[in-house]
Coordinates of C-alpha atoms in Angstrom, one line a residue:
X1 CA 0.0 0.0 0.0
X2 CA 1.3 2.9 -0.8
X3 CA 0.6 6.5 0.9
X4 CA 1.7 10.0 0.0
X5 CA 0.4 13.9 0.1
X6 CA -1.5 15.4 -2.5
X7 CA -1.6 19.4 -2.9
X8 CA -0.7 20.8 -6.4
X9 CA -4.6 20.6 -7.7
X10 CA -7.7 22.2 -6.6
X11 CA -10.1 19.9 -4.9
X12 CA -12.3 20.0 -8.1
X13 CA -9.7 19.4 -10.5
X14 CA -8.0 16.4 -9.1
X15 CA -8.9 13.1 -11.4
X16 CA -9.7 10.1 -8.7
X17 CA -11.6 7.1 -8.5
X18 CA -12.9 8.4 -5.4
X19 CA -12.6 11.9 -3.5
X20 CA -13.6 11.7 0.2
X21 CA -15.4 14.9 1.6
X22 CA -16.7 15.4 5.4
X23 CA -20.1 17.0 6.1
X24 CA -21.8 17.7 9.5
X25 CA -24.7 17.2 10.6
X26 CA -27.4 20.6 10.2
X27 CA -25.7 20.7 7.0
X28 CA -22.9 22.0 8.1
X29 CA -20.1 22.2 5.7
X30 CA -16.3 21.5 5.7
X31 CA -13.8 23.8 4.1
X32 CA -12.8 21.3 1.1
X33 CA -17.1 20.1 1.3
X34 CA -18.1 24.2 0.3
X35 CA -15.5 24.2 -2.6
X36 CA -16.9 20.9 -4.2
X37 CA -20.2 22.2 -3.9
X38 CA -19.7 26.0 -5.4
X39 CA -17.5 23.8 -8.2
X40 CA -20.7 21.7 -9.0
X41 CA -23.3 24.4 -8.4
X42 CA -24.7 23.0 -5.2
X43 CA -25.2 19.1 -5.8
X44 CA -23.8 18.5 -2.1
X45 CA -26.2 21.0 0.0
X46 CA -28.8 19.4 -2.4
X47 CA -28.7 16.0 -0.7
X48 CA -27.6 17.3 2.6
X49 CA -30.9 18.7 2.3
X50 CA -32.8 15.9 0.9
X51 CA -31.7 12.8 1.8
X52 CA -28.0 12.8 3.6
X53 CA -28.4 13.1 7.4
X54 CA -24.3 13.1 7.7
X55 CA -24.7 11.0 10.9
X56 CA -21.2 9.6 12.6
X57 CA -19.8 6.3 10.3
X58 CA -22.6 6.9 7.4
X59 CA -21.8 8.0 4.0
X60 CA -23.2 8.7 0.2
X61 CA -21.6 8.3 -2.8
X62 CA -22.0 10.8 -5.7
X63 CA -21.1 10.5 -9.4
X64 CA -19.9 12.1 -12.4
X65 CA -21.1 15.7 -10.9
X66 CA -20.7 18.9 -13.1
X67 CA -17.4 20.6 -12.7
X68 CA -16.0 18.2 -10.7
X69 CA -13.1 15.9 -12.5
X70 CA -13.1 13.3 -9.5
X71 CA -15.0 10.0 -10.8
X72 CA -16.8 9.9 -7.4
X73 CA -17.5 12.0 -4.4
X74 CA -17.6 9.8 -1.7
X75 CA -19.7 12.2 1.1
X76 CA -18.0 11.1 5.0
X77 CA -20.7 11.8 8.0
X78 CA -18.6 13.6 10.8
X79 CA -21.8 13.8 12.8
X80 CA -22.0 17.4 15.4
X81 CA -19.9 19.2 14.7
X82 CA -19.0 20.2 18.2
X83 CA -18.5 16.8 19.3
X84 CA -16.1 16.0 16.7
X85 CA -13.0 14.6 18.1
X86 CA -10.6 11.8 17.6
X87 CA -13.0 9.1 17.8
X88 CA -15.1 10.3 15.1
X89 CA -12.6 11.1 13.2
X90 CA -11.3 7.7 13.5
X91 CA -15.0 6.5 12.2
X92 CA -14.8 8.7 9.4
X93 CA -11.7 7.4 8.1
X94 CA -12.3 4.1 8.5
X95 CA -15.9 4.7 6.9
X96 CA -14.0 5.7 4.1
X97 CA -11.4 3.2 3.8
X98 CA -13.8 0.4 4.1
X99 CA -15.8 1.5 1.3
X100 CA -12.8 1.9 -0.9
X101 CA -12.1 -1.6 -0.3
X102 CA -15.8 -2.6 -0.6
X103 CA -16.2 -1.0 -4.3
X104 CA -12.5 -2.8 -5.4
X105 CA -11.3 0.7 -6.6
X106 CA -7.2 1.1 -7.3
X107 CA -6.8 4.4 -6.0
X108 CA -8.4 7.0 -3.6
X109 CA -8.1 10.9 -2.3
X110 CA -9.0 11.8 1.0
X111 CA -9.6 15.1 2.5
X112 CA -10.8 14.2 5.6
X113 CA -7.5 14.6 7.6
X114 CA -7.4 18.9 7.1
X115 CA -11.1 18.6 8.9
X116 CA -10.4 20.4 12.2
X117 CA -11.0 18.0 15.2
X118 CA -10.8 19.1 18.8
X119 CA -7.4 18.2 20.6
X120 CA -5.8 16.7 17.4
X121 CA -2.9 17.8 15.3
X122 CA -2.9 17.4 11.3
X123 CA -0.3 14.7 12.0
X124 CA -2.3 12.4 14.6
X125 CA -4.9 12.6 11.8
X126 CA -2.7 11.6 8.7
X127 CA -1.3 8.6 10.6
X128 CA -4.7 8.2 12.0
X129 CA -5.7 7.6 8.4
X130 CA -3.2 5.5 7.0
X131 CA -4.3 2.9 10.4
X132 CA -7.4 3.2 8.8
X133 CA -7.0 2.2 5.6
X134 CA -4.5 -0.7 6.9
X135 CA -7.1 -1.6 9.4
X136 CA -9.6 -2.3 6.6
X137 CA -7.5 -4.1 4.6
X138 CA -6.4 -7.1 6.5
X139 CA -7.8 -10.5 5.9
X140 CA -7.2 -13.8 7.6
X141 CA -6.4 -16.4 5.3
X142 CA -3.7 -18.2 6.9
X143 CA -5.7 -21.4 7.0
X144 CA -8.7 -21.3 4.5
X145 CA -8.2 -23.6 1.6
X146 CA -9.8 -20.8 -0.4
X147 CA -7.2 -17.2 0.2
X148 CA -9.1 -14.2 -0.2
X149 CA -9.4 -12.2 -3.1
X150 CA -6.6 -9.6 -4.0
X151 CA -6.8 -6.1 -2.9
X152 CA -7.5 -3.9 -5.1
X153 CA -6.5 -0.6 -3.2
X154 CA -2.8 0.2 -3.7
X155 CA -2.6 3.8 -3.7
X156 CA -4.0 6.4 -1.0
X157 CA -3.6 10.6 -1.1
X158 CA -4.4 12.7 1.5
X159 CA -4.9 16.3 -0.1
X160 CA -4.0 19.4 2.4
X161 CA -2.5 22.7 1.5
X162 CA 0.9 22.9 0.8
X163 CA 2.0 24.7 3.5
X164 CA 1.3 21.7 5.6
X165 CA 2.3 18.7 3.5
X166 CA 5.2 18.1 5.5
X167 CA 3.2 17.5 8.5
X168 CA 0.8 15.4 6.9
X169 CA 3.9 13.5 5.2
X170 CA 5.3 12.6 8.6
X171 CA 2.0 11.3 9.9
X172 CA 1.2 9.3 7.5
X173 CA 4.4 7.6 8.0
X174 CA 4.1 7.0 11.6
X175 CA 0.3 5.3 10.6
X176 CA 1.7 3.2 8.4
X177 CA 4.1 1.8 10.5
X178 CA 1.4 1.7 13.4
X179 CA -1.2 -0.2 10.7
X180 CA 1.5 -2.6 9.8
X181 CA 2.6 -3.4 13.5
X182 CA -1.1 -3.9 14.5
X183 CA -2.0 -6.0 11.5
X184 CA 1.2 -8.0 12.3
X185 CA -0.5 -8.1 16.0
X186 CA -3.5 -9.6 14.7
X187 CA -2.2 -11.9 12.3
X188 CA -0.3 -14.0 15.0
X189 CA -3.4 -13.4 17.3
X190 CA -5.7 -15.2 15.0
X191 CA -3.7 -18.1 14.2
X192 CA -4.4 -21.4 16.0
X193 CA -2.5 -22.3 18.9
X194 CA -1.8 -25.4 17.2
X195 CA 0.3 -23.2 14.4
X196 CA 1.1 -20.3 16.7
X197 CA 3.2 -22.1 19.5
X198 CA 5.8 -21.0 21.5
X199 CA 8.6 -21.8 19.1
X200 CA 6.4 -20.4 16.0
X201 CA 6.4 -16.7 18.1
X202 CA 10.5 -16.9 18.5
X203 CA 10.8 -17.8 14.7
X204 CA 8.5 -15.1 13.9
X205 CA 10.9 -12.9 16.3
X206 CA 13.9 -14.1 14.2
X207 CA 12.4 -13.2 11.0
X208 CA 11.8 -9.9 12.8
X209 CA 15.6 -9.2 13.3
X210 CA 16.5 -10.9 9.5
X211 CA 14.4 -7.5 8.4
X212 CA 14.8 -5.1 9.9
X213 CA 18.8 -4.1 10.8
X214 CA 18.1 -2.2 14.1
X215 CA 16.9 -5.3 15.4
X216 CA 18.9 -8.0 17.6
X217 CA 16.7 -11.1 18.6
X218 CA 18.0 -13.4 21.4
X219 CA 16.0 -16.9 22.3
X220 CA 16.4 -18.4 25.6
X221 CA 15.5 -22.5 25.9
X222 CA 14.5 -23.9 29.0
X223 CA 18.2 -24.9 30.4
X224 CA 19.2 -21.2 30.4
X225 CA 16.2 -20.2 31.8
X226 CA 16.9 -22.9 34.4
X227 CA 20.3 -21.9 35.3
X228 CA 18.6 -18.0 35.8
X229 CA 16.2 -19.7 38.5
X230 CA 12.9 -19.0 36.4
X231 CA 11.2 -21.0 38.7
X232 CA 7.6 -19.7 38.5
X233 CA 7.5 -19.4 34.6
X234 CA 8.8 -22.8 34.4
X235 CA 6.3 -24.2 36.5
X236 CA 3.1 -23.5 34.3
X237 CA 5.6 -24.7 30.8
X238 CA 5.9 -28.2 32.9
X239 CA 2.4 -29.0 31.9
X240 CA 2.7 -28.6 28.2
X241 CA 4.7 -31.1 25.7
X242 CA 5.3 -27.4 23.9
X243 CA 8.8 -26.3 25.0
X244 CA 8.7 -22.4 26.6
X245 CA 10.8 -19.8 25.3
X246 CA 11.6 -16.6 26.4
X247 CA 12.3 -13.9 23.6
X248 CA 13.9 -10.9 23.8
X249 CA 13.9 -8.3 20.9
X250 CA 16.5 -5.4 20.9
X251 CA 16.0 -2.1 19.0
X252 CA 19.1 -0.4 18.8
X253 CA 19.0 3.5 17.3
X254 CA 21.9 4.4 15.1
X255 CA 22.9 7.4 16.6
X256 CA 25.3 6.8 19.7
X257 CA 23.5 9.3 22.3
X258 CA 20.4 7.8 21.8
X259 CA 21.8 4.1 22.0
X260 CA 23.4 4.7 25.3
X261 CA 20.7 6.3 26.8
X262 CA 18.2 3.9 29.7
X263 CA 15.7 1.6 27.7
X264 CA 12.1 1.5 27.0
X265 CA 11.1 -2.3 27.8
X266 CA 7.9 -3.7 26.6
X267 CA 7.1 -6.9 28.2
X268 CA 4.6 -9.6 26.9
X269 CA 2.4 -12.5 28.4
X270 CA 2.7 -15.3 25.5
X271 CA 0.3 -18.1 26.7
X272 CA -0.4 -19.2 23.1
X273 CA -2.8 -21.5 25.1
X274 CA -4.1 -21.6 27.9
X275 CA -6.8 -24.2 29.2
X276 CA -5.8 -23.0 33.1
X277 CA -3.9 -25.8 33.8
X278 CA -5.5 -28.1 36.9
X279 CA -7.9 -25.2 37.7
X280 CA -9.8 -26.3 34.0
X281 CA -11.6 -23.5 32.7
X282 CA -14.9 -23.7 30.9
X283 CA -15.1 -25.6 27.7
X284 CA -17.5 -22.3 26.4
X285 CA -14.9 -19.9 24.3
X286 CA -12.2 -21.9 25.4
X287 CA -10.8 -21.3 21.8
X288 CA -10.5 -17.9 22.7
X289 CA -7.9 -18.5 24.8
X290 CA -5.1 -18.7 21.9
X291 CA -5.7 -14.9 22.3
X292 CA -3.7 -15.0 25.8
X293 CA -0.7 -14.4 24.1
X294 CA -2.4 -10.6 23.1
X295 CA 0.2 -9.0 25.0
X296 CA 3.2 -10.9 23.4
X297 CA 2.1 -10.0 19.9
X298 CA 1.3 -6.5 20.8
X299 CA 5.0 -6.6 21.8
X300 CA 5.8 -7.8 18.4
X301 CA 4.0 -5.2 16.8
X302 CA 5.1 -2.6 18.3
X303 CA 9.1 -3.4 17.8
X304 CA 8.3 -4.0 14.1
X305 CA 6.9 -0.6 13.8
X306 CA 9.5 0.8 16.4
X307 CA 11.8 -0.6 13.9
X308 CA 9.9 0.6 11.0
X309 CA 10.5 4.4 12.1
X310 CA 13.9 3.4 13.3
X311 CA 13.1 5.5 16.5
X312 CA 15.8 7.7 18.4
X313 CA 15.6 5.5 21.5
X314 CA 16.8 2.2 22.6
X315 CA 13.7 -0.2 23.0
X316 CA 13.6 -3.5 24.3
X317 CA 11.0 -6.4 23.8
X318 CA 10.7 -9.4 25.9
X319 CA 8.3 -12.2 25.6
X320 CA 7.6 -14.9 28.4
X321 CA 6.0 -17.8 26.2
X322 CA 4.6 -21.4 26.8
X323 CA 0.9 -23.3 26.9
X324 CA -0.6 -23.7 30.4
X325 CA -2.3 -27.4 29.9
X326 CA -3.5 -29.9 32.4
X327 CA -1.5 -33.0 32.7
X328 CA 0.4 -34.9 35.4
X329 CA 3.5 -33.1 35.5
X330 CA 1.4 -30.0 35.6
X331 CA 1.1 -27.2 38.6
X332 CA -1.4 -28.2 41.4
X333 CA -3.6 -25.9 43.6
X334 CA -1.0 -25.9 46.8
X335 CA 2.2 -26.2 45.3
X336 CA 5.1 -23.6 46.0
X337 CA 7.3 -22.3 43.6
X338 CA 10.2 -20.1 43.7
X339 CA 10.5 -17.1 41.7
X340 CA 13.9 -16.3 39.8
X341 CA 13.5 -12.9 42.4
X342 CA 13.9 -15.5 45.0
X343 CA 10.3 -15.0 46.6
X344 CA 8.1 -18.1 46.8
X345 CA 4.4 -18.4 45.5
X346 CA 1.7 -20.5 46.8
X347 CA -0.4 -21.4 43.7
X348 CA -3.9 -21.4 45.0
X349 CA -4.8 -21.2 41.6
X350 CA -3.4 -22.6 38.3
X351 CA -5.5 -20.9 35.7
X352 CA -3.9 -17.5 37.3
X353 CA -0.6 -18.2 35.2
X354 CA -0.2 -15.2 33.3
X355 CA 1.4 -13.4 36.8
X356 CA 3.4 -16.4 37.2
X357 CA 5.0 -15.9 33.6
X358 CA 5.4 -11.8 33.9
X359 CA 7.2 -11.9 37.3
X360 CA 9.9 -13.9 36.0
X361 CA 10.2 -11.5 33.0
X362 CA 10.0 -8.6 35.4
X363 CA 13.0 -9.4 37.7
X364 CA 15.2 -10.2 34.2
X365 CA 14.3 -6.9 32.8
X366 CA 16.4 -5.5 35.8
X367 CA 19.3 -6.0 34.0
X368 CA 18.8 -3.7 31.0
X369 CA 18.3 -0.5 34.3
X370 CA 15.4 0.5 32.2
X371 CA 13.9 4.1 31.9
X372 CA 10.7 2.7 32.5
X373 CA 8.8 -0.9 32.1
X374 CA 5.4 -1.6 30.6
X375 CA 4.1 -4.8 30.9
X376 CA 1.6 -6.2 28.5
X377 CA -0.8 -9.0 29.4
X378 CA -4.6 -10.2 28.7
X379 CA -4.4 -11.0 32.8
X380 CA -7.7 -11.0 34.2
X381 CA -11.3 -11.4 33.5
X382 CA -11.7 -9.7 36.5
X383 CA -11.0 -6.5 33.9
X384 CA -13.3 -7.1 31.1
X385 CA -15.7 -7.2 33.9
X386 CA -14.4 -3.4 35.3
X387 CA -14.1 -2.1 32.0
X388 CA -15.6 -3.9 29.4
X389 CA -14.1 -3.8 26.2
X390 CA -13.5 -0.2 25.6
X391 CA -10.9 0.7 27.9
X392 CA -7.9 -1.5 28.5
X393 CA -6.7 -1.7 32.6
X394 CA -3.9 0.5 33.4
X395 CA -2.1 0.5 36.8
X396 CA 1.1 2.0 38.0
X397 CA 2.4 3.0 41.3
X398 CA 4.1 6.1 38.9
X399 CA 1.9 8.9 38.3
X400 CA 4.8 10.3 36.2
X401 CA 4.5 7.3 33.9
X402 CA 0.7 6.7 34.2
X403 CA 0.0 10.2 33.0
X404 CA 2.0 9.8 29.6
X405 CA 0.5 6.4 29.2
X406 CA -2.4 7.7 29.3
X407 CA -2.0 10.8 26.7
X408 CA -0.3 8.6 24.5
X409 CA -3.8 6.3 25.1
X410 CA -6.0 10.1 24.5
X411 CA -3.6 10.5 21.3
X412 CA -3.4 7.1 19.6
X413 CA -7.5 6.9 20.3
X414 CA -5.9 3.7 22.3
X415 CA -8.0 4.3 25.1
X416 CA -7.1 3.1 28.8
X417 CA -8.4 3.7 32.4
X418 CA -6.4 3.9 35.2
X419 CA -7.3 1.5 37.6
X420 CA -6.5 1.9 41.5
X421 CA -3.0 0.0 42.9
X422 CA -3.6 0.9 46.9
X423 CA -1.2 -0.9 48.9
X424 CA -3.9 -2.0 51.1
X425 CA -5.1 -4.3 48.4
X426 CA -2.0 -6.3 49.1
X427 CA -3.2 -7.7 52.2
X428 CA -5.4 -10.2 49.8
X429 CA -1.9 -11.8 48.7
X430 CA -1.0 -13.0 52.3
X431 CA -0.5 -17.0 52.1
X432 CA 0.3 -19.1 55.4
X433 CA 3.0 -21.3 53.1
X434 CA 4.4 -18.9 50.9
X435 CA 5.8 -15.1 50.4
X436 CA 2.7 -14.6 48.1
X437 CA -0.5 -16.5 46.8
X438 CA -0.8 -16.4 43.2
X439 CA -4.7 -14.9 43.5
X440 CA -6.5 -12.8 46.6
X441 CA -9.9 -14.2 46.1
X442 CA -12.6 -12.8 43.8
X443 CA -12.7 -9.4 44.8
X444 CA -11.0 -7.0 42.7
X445 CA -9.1 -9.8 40.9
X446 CA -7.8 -7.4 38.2
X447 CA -6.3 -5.2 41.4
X448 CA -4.9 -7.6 43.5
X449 CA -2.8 -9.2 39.9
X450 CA -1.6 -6.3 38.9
X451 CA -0.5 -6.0 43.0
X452 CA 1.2 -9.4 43.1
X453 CA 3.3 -7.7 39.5
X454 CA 3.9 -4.8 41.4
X455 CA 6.3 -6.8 43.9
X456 CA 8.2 -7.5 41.6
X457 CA 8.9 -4.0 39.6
X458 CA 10.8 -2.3 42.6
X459 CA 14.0 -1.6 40.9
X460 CA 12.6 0.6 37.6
X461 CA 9.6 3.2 36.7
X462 CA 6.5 0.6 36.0
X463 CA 3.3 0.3 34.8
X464 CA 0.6 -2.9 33.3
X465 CA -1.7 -2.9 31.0
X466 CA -4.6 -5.5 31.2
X467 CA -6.1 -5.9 27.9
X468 CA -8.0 -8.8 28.3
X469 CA -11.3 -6.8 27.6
X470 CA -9.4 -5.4 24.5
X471 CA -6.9 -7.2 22.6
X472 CA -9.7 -9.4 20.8
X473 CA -13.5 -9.2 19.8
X474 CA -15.9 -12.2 21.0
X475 CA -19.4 -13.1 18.4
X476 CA -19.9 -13.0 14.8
X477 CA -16.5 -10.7 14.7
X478 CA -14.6 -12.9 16.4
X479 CA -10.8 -11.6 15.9
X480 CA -7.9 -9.9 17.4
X481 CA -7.7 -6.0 17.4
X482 CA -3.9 -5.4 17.7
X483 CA -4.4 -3.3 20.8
X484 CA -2.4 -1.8 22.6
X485 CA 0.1 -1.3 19.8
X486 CA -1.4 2.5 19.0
X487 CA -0.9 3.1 22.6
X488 CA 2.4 1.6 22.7
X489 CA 4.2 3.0 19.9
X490 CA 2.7 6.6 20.8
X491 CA 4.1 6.3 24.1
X492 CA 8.0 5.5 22.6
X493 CA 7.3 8.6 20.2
X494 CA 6.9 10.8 22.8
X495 CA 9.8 9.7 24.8
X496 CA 11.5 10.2 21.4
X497 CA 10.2 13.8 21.3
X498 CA 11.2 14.5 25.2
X499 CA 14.8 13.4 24.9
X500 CA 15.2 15.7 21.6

């Protein structure tokens, strides 16, 4: 796919399969919507008054109009205009984009990014479009017997004024990097977790470093991770004939300042399955549960498109990886294991793995003194239930580093709540056998995980995001989302942008 900036031509002049043009709602009209509608003598306040209410995600498609050279004017409903911010913007380009794919046209033009939206720059927009379009166009194929059709959409323009093409240039690079790191996310999402194993996501992680050049992958089998005491991550592998592995990804910037300076670390919980071990869960949407490695692929995303950009910062990936299955050699409700930080667990629980996994990685981390760590992991139900699928879980004992996770979240239109991390929730922990239980009973489960992480974190800046309400959709839709990579990738720019 390829993007770029259109600007030499008046809006009514340009030749295109298909021009995009935003309209409010009360007939309201856009900047580049009143010069399309002087140039064809009022065709779009016609329809705006007859039979185009301009609602949020709706559109109409116009052809061949009078003094306009444009094949099709494809009409984009912004909705109220005073409520139009980056989530309706987001709609409108995606509305677009969709229906570019829909009609198989070759080749669009888009003016919906120079539409003014409240608390967005021109360059959030442009890459907000490019994500768009990328977002529309992936298809999983990887195992239908019949491969979906072709696309037929290989070239998008975004038209703004000259004076800004530059910005809108730089945007739409950042998006498609973004688009291509969260379609790479969803791709190894959706596979089965009879293809996408443990050993399939370090390959994947190799190929990663064979293309891009900034990239250094190193794969740890289970003796090494032995000899580094990984006790508790080991333990929930035991159950599985699937070998763990524990994958760490380095970006490494080309200019020296920027090498030598402390590292971003992105951590990921890779359960490519995860059946809860002993503690069986349900055999309803069990399949879903290939989706517990969300946070692992997120990680992958984002150093693709980290590497993509070849950002000015030194960023560090590291995936815990394994199946948690039932079987005799696996975990048992009582056992105690010992954490490679030396601290032992009681597992009261077996299907609460995913914080057995992440600790390990958390105390390795350590070694890299980090400038801050975010961990990445679809962790608890107990967070779908708090926030449902629109906001992903975000805790940190750093209001610092929860504030810019949280604009990069307002930004990216990755959304996330911040979720309370009281050290009196820590009392739940408390085991008669052990340092720490694995759970702290049923109330606020998402809290008391993200407190048993948080014993861990003590030596660097930390935060965790739970998207277990967000990395995938359930129903007819069923698929992954390749959240939080948006989020993520934001959050390294503006650390990018701080240190320059």
């Amino acid at each position: 796919m390829e993007f770029s900036t259109q600007s030499s031509a008046s809006l009514h002049q340009i030749k295109t399969s298909a021009l995009a043009i935003g309209v409010f709602t009360n007939q309201v009209l856009t900047p580049a919507a009143d010069v399309i509608d002087r140039a064809s003598n009022g065709a779009i306040r016609k329809v705006l008054k007859s039979e185009f209410s301009a609602k949020s995600g709706s559109h109409l498609v116009l052809r061949n109009l009078e003094g306009i050279k444009a094949e099709r004017i494809v009409l984009v409903g912004l909705g109220d205009q005073e409520k139009y911010q980056a989530a309706q913007h987001k709609t409108a380009e995606s509305t677009f984009a969709q229906y570019c794919i829909q009609a198989k046209l070759s080749e669009a033009v888009s003016t919906l990014a120079g539409v003014d939206c409240n608390g967005t720059t021109l360059r959030q927009r442009s890459s907000g479009a490019a994500q768009a379009v990328l977002a529309a166009s992936y298809r999983f194929d990887a195992t239908l017997s019949t491969k979906a059709e072709a696309l037929k959409l290989t070239k998008y323009l975004q038209w703004v004024p000259r004076t800004l093409v530059s910005e809108s240039k730089a945007g739409l690079e950042e998006g498609t990097a973004i688009g291509k790191g969260v379609n790479f996310t969803r791709l190894l999402a959706d596979l089965p977790p009879n293809i996408c194993t443990p050993s399939y996501l370090a390959e994947q992680a190799k190929q990663l470093g064979k293309t891009y050049p900034s990239l250094k992958v190193e794969v740890l089998q289970r003796k090494q991770m032995e000899a580094l005491k990984m006790g508790s991550f080991l333990s929930v592998a035991k159950g599985s004939v699937e070998p763990p592995v524990f994958i760490i990804i380095k970006h490494k910037p080309a200019k020296k300042a920027a090498a030598e300076s402390a590292p971003l670390v992105l951590v990921g919980k890779g359960l490519t399955f995860d059946a809860g071990g002993i503690s069986l869960k349900p055999a309803a949407n069990m399949d879903e549960m290939k989706y517990d490695m969300g946070g692992a692929a997120s990680v992958m995303g984002s150093m693709m498109a980290v590497a993509e950009l070849n950002v000015d910062h030194e960023v560090i990936g590291v995936i815990a990886s394994c199946e948690n299955m039932p079987s005799g050699a696996a975990n048992k409700p009582g056992d105690v294991v010992t954490s490679m930080a030396g601290k032992t667990i009681e597992i009261l629980n077996t299907d609460a793995e995913g914080r057995l996994v992440l600790c390990d990685a958390l105390t390795y981390v350590e070694r890299f003194k980090p400038a801050a760590v975010v961990d990445i992991a679809t962790l608890t139900g107990a967070c779908v239930v708090a926030l449902g699928h629109i906001n992903s879980g975000l805790f940190s004992p750093d209001d610092s580093l929860a504030e810019e996770l949280l604009n990069a979240a307002k930004q990216s239109g990755d959304s996330a709540w911040r979720m309370p991390l009281d050290e009196r929730y820590q009392e739940q922990l408390k085991s008669n056998f052990a340092d720490i239980a694995n759970i702290g009973g049923p109330a606020a489960g998402s809290v008391t995980a993200a407190c048993f992480l948080q014993r861990f974190t003590s030596a660097y800046p930390w935060a965790h995001l739970d998207v277990a309400g967000t990395a995938w959709r359930s129903g007819k839709d069923k698929g992954a989302t390749g959240r939080p990579v948006p989020l993520l990738v934001q959050f390294v720019l503006d650390r990018c942008q701080q240190a320059k």
